Coordinates of C-alpha atoms in Angstrom, one line a residue:
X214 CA 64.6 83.0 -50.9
X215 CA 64.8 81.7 -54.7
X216 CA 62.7 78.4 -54.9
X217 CA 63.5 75.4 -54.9
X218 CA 64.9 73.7 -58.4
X219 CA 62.7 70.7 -59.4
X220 CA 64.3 67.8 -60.7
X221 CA 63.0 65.9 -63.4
X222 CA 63.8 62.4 -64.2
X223 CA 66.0 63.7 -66.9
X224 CA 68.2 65.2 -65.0
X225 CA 69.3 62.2 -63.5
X226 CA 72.3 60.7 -65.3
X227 CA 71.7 57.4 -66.8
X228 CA 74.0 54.3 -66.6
X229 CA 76.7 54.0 -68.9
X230 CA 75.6 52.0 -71.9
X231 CA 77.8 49.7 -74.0
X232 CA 79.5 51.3 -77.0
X233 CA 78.0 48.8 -79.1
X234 CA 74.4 49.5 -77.4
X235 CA 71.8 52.0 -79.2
X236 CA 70.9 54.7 -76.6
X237 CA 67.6 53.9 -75.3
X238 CA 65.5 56.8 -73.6
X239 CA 65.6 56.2 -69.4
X240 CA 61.8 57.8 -68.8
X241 CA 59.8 55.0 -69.7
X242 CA 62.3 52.5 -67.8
X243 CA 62.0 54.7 -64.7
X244 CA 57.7 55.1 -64.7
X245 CA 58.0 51.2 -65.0
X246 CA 60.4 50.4 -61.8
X247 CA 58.2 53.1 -59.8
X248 CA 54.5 51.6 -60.4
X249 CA 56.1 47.7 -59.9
X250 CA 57.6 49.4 -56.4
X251 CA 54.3 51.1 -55.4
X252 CA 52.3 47.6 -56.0
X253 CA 54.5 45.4 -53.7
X254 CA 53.5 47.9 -51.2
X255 CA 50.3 48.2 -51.5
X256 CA 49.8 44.0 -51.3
X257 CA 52.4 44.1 -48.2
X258 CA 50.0 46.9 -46.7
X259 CA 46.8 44.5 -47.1
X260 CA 47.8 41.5 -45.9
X261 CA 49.2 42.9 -43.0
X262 CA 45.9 44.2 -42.5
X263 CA 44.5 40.8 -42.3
X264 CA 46.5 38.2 -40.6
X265 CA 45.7 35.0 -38.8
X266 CA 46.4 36.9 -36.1
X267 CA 43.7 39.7 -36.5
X268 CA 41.6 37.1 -37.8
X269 CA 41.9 34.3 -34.3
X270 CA 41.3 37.9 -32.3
X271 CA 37.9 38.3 -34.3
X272 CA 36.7 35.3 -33.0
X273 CA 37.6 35.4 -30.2
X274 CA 35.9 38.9 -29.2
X275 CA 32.9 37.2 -31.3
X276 CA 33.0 34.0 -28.9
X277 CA 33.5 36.6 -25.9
X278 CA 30.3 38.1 -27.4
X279 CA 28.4 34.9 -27.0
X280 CA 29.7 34.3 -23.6
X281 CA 28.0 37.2 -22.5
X282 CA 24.7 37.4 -24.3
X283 CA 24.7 33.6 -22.9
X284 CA 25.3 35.2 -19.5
X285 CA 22.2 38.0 -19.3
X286 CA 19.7 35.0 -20.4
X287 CA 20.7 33.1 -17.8
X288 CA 20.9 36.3 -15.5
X289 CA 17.2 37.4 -17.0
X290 CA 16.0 33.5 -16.4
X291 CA 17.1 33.4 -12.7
X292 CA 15.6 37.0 -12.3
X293 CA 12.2 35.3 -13.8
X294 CA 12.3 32.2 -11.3
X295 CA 13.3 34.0 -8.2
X296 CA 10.4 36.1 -9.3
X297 CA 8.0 32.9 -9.6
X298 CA 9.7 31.7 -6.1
X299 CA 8.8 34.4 -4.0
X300 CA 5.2 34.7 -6.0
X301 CA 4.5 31.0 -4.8
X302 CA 5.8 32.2 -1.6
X303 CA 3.9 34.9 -1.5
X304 CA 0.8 32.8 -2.1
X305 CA 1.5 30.3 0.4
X306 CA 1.8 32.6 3.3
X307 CA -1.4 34.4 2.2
X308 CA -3.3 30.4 2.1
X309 CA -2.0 30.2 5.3
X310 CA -2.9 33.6 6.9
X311 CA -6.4 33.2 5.2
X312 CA -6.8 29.3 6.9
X313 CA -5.8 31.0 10.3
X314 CA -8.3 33.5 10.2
X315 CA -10.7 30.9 9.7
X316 CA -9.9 28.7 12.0
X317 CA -9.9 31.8 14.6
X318 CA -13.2 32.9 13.7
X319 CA -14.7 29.3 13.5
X320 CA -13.1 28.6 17.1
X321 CA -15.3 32.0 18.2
X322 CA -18.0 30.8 17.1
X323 CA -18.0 27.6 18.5
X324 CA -17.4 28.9 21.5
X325 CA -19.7 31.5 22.1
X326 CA -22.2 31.9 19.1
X327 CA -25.3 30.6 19.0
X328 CA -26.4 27.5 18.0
X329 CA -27.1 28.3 14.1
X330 CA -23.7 29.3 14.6
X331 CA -22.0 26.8 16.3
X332 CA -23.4 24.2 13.2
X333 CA -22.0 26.4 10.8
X334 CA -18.4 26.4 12.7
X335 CA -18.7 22.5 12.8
X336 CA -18.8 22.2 9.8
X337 CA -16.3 24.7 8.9
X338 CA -13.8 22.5 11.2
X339 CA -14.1 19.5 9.8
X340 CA -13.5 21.1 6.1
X341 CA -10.8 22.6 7.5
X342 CA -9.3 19.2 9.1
X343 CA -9.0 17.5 6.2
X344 CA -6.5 19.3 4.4
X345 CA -3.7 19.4 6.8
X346 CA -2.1 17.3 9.6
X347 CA -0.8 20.9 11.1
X348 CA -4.7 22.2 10.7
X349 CA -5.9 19.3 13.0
X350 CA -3.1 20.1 15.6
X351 CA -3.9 24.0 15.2
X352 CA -7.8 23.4 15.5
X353 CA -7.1 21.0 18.8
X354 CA -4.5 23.4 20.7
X355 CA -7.4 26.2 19.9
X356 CA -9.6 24.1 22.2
X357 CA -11.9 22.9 20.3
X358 CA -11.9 19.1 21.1
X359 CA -14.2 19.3 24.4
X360 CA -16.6 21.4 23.1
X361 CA -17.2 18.5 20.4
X362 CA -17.5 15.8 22.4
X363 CA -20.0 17.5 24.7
X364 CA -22.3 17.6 21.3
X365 CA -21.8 14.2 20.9
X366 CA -24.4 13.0 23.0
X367 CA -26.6 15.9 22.2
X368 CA -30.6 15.0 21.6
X369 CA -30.6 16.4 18.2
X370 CA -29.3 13.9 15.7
X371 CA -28.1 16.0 12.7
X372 CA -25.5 17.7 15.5
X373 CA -24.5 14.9 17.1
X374 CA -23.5 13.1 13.7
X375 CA -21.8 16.8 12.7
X376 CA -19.9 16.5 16.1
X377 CA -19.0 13.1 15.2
X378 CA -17.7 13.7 11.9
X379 CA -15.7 16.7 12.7
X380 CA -14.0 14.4 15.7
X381 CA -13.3 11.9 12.8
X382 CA -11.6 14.0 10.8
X383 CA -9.9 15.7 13.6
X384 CA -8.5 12.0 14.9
X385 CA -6.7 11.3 11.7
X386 CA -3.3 10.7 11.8
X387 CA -3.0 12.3 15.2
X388 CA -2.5 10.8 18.6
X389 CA -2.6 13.6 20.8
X390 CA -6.1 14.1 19.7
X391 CA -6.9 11.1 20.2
X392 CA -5.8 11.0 23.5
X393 CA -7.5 14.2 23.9
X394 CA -11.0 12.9 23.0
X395 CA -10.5 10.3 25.5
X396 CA -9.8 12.8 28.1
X397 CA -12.6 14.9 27.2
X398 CA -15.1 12.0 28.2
X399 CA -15.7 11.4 24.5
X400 CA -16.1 6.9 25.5
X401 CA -18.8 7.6 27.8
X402 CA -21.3 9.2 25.6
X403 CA -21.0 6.5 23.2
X404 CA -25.0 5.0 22.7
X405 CA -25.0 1.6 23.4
X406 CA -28.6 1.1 21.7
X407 CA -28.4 1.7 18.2
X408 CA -32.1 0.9 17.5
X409 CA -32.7 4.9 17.4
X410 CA -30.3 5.6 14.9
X411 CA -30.0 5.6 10.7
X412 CA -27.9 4.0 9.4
X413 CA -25.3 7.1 8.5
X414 CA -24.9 7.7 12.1
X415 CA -24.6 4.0 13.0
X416 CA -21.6 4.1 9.9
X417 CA -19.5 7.4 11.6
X418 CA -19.5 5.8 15.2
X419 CA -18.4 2.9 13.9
X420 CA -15.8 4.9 12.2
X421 CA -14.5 6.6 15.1
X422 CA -14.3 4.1 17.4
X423 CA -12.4 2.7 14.6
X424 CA -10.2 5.2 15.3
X425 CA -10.0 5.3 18.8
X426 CA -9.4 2.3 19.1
X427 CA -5.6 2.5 18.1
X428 CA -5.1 3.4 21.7
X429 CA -5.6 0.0 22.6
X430 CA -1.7 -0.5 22.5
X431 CA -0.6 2.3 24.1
X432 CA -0.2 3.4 28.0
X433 CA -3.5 5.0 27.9
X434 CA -6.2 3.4 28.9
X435 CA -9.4 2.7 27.4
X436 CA -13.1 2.2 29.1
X437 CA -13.9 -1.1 27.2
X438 CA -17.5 -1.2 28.9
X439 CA -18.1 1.8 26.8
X440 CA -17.0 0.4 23.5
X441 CA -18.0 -3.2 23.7
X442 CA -22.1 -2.9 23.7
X443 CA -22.2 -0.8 20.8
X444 CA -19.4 -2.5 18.6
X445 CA -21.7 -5.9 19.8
X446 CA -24.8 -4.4 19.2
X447 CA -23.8 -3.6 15.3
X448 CA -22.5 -6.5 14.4
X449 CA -25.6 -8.7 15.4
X450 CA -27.9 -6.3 13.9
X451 CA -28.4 -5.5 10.2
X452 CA -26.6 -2.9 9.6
X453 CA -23.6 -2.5 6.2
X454 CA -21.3 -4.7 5.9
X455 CA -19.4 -0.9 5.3
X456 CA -20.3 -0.4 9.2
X457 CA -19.8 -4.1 10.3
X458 CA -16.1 -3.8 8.9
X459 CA -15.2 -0.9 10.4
X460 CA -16.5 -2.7 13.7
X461 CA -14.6 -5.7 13.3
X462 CA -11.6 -3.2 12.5
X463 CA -12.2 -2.1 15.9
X464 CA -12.2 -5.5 17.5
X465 CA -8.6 -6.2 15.8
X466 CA -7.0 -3.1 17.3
X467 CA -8.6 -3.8 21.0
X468 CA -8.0 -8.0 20.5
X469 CA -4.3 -7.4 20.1
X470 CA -4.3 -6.2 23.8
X471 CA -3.7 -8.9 26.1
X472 CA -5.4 -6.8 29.3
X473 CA -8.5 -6.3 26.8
X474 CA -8.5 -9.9 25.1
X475 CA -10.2 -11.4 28.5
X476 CA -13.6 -9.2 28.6
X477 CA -13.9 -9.6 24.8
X478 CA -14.0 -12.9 24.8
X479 CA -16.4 -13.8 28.2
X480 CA -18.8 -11.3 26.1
X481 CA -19.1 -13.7 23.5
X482 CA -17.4 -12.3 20.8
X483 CA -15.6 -15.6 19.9
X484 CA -19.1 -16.6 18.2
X485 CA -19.9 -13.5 16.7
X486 CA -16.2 -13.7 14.7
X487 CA -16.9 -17.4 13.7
X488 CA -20.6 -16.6 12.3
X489 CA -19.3 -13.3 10.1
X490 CA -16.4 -15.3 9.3
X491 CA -18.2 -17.3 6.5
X492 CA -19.0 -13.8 4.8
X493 CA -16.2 -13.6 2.3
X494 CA -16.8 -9.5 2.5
X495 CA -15.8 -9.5 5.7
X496 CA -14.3 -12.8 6.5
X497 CA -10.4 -11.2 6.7
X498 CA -10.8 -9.1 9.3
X499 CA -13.3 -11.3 11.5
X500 CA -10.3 -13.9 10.9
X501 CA -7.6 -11.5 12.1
X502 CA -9.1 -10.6 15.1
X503 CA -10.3 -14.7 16.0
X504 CA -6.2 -14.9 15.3
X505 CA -5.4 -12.8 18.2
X506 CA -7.5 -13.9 20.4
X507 CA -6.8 -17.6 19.8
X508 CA -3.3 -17.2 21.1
X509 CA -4.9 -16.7 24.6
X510 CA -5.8 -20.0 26.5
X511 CA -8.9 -18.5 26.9
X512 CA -9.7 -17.9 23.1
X513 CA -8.4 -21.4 22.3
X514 CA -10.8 -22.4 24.9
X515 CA -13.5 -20.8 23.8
X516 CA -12.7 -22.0 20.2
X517 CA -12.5 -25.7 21.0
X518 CA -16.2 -25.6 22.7
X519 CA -17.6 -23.7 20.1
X520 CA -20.0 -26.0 17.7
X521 CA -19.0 -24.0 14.4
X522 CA -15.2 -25.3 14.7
X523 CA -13.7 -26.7 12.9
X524 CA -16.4 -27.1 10.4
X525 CA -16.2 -23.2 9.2
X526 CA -12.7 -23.4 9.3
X527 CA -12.3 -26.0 6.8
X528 CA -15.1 -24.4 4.8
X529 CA -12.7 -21.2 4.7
X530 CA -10.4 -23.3 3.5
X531 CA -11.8 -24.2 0.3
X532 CA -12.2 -20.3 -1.0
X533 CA -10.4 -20.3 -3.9
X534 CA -10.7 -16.2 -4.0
X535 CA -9.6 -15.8 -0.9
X536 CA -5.9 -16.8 -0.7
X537 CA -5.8 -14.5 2.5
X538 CA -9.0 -16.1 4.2
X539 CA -7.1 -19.5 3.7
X540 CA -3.7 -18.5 5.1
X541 CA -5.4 -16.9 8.4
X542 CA -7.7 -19.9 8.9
X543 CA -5.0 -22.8 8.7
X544 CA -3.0 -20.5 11.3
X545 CA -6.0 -21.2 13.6
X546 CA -6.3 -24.9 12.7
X547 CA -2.9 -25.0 13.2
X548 CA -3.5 -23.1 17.4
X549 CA -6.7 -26.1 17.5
X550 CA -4.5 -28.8 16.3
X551 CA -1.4 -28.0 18.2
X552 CA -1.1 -30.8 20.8
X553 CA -4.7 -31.7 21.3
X554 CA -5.6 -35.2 19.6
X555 CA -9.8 -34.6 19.9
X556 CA -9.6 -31.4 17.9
X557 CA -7.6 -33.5 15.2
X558 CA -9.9 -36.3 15.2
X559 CA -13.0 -33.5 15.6
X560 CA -11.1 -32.3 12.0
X561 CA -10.3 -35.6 10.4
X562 CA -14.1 -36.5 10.8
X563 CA -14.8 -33.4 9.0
X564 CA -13.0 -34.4 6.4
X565 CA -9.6 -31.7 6.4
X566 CA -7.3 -34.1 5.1
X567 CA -8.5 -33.5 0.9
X568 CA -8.6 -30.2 1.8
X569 CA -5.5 -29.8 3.7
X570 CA -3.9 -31.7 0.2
X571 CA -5.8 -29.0 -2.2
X572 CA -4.4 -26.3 -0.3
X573 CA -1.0 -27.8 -0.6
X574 CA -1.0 -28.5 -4.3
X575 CA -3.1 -25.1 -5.1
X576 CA -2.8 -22.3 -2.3
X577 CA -0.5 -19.5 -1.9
X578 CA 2.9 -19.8 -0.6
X579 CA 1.9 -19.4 3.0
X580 CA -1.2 -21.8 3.0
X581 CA 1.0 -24.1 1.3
X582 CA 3.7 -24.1 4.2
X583 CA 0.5 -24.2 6.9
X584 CA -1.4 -26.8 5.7
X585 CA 1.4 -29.6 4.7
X586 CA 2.3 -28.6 8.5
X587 CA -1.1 -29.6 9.6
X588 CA -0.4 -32.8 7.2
X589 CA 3.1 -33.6 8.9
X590 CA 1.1 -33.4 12.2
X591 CA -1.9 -35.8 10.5
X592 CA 0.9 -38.2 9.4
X593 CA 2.9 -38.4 12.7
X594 CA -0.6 -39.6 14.8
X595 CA -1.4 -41.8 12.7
X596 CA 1.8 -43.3 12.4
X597 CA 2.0 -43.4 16.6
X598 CA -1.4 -45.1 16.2
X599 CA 0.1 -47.8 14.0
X600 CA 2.8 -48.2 15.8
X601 CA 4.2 -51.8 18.6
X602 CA 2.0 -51.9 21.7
X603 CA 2.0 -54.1 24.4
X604 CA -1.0 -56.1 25.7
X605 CA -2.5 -59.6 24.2
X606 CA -1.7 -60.4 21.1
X607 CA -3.5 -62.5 18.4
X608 CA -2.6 -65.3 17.0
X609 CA -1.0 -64.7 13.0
X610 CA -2.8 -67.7 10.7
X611 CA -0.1 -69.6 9.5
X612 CA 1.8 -68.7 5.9
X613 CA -0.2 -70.5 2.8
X614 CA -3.4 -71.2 5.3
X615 CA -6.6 -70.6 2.9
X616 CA -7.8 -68.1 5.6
X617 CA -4.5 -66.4 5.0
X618 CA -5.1 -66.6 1.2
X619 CA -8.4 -65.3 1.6
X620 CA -8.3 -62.4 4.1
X621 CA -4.9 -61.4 1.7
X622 CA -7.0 -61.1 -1.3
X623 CA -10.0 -59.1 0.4
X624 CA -6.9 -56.8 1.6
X625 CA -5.9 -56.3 -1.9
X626 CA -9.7 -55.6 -2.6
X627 CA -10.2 -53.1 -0.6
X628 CA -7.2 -51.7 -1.3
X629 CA -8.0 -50.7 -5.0
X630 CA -10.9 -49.9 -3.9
X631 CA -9.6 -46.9 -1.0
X632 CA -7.3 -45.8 -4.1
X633 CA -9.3 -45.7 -6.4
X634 CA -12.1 -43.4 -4.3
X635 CA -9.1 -41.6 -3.4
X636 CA -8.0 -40.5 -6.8
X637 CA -11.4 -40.0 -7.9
X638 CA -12.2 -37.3 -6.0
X639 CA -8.5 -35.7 -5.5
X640 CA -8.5 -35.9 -9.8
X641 CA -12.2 -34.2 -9.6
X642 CA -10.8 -31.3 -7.5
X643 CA -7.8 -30.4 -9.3
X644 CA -9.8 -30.7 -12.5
X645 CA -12.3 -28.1 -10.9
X646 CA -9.5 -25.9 -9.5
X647 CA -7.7 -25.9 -12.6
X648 CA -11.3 -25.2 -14.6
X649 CA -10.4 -28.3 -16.9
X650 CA -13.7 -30.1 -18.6
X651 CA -12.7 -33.4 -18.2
X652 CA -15.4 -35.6 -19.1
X653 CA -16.5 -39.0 -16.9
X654 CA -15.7 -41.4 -19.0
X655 CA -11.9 -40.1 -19.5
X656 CA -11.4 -39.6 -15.8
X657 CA -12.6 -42.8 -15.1
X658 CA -10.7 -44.4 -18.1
X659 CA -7.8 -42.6 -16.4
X660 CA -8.2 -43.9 -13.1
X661 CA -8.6 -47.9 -14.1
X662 CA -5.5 -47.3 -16.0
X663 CA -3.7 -45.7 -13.7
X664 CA -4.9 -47.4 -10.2
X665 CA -2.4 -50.8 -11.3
X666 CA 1.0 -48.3 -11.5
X667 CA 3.0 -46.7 -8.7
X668 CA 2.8 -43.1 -8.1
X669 CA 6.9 -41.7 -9.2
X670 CA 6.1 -40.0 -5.1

């Protein structure tokens, strides 16, 4: 087979040319059209390599790319707290089995070890009770309340007070144990002579019949014979005023019975809670407890015949620093007052009224209400005092007599002279109230002028 002819460009007949044209040679004309040709396809070729197209898919797998790096941090982040979940988990439920185990062995050796031992588990109980409501519960349905109140009354003092203390901590916050100590007997071995003991121990029996006391309210029922000595025997002897107010905390919960209000108050405690009354550290609580069992006719009773009323009262009432102290002592003026016209004499004698008015220009909101309540009450007897009444009546000195004259002008005297005292001594105590140096001279300067105007009130 002969090979194929190869064509040059040549070969390839040119166009016609005008007659009047030159012949021009067709190579270099050719070479041209071919390399213009091959660049127009070489720039079609590239920018159809990138169009917007091609380039809005770029980003887009780069934005897909993003999305899913974003996706294995937050993957590798919930890996890492699920991690720390079940590592706090972990650790709880190892607290918890470690707790147990010591609560089990503590309850042995309570129970049967000796008596080294038995301290040592004491003591591990009440560490143990104060961290959790749920320990105390666990720590009481493992028995171990009635062992604890059989050392209470035990002849050695360090562990009876360790008994005690680990039945205080056990008591807190929970009323099942509570009533559980009662049942055990726990009232009954309560010393009523306190003369035997430092003051520490006095301090933790006061604190748990503080809080055995909160039983008071409810359906079970509490040997007050067993409480009341001791509670008594505190708060006339020398002891804290810590343990005297955890005392007198006591006497508030068991006052707010009305079955228990009766033997508290023929044991005299109506006196006791008037004399540590006057003792602003304490004063509140010996207030609260004198307000609920004023409400009684007995308490009122016993209030009325008492010398110190209503002469500590009033003094309560002039406590600046004590805005509570105020408010519960005009709630009991207000019991005395109510509806008995020698207990508001016995209190205008001892001078209430410029105390009631102090109270009522200066006290707290309550005191304020309590004591212009006491006034209104002041205000109305005197006015039924003033008032017609039948029986003989003098005879009136005629107008323009000279006795008339005379008597009118010692009135007038007297008058000035009642205001005068009046604001005197009402300017002195707002000045002192108000910490205001006000010198003599000016305050009486201010009075003489003032004493000749009506008051805008």
């Amino acid at each position: 087979m002969p090979p194929p002819t190869q064509l040059t460009i040549s070969d390839f007949p040119s166009s016609p040319s005008p007659s009047t044209s030159p012949s021009l040679p067709s190579q270099p004309i050719n070479l041209h059209f071919f390399n213009r040709i091959r660049r127009f396809l070489q720039s079609k070729s590239s920018r159809k390599r990138f169009t917007p197209a091609d380039q809005s898919n770029t980003a887009e797998s780069v934005e897909a790319a993003a999305a899913a790096e974003e996706e294995r941090e937050e993957a590798t982040k919930v890996s890492c707290t699920g991690g720390d979940e079940r590592e706090i988990q972990e650790e709880k439920e190892s607290e918890e089995f470690r707790v147990m185990v010591a609560l089990q062995r503590s309850v042995k050796e309570l129970h049967f070890g000796r008596w080294e031992e038995r301290e040592k588990a004491v003591s591990d109980i009440t560490r143990l009770a104060r961290e959790d409501v749920k320990v105390r519960k666990n720590l009481a349905e493992l028995g171990v309340v009635p062992p604890l109140v059989s050392m209470v009354d035990s002849p050695v003092i360090d562990r009876r007070r360790l008994a005690v203390q680990a039945l205080i901590e056990l008591s807190n916050g929970t009323f099942t144990n509570k009533a559980l100590m009662v049942e055990a007997g726990l009232l009954s071995k309560i010393p009523a002579n306190m003369d035997n003991f430092d003051e520490p121990t006095r301090h933790d029996f006061a604190q748990l019949i503080l809080s055995i006391s909160s039983l008071a309210n409810t359906s079970l029922p509490l040997k007050l014979s067993a409480i009341l000595p001791f509670l008594v025997a505190v708060l006339e002897s020398d002891s804290k005023i810590e343990t005297k107010e955890a005392c007198l905390g006591a006497l508030c919960n068991l006052s707010g019975a009305l079955e228990i209000a009766g033997p508290l108050i023929t044991n005299g405690v109506i006196d006791i809670l008037l004399r540590l009354s006057t003792r602003k550290e304490i004063s509140e609580k010996a207030l609260s407890a004198l307000g609920n069992l004023g409400v009684t006719l007995m308490g009122k009773k016993a209030m009325e015949d008492s010398p110190m009323v209503p002469e500590n009262l009033i003094e309560i009432m002039t406590w600046e620093d004590r805005p509570k102290c105020q408010e519960l002592s005009a709630y009991l003026l207000m019991i005395l007052a109510h509806q008995s016209t020698v207990q508001r004499e016995k209190m205008a004698k001892s001078g209430i009224v410029p105390v009631l008015l102090e109270v009522a220009l200066l006290g707290s909101a309550l005191a304020q209400k309590r004591a212009l309540k006491l006034l209104q009450w002041f205000k109305d007897e005197r006015k039924a005092k003033m008032g017609p009444h039948s029986g003989p009546q003098t005879r009136r000195a005629s107008l323009g007599s000279p006795v008339n004259e005379r008597e009118a002008r010692e009135g007038k005297r007297m008058m000035k002279n009642m205001v005068k005292q009046s604001l005197d001594k009402n300017m002195e105590v707002i000045a002192r109230r108000a910490n205001i140096a006000v010198e003599s001279s000016k305050l009486k300067s201010l009075i003489i002028s003032s004493s000749s105007k009506s008051l805008p009130y």
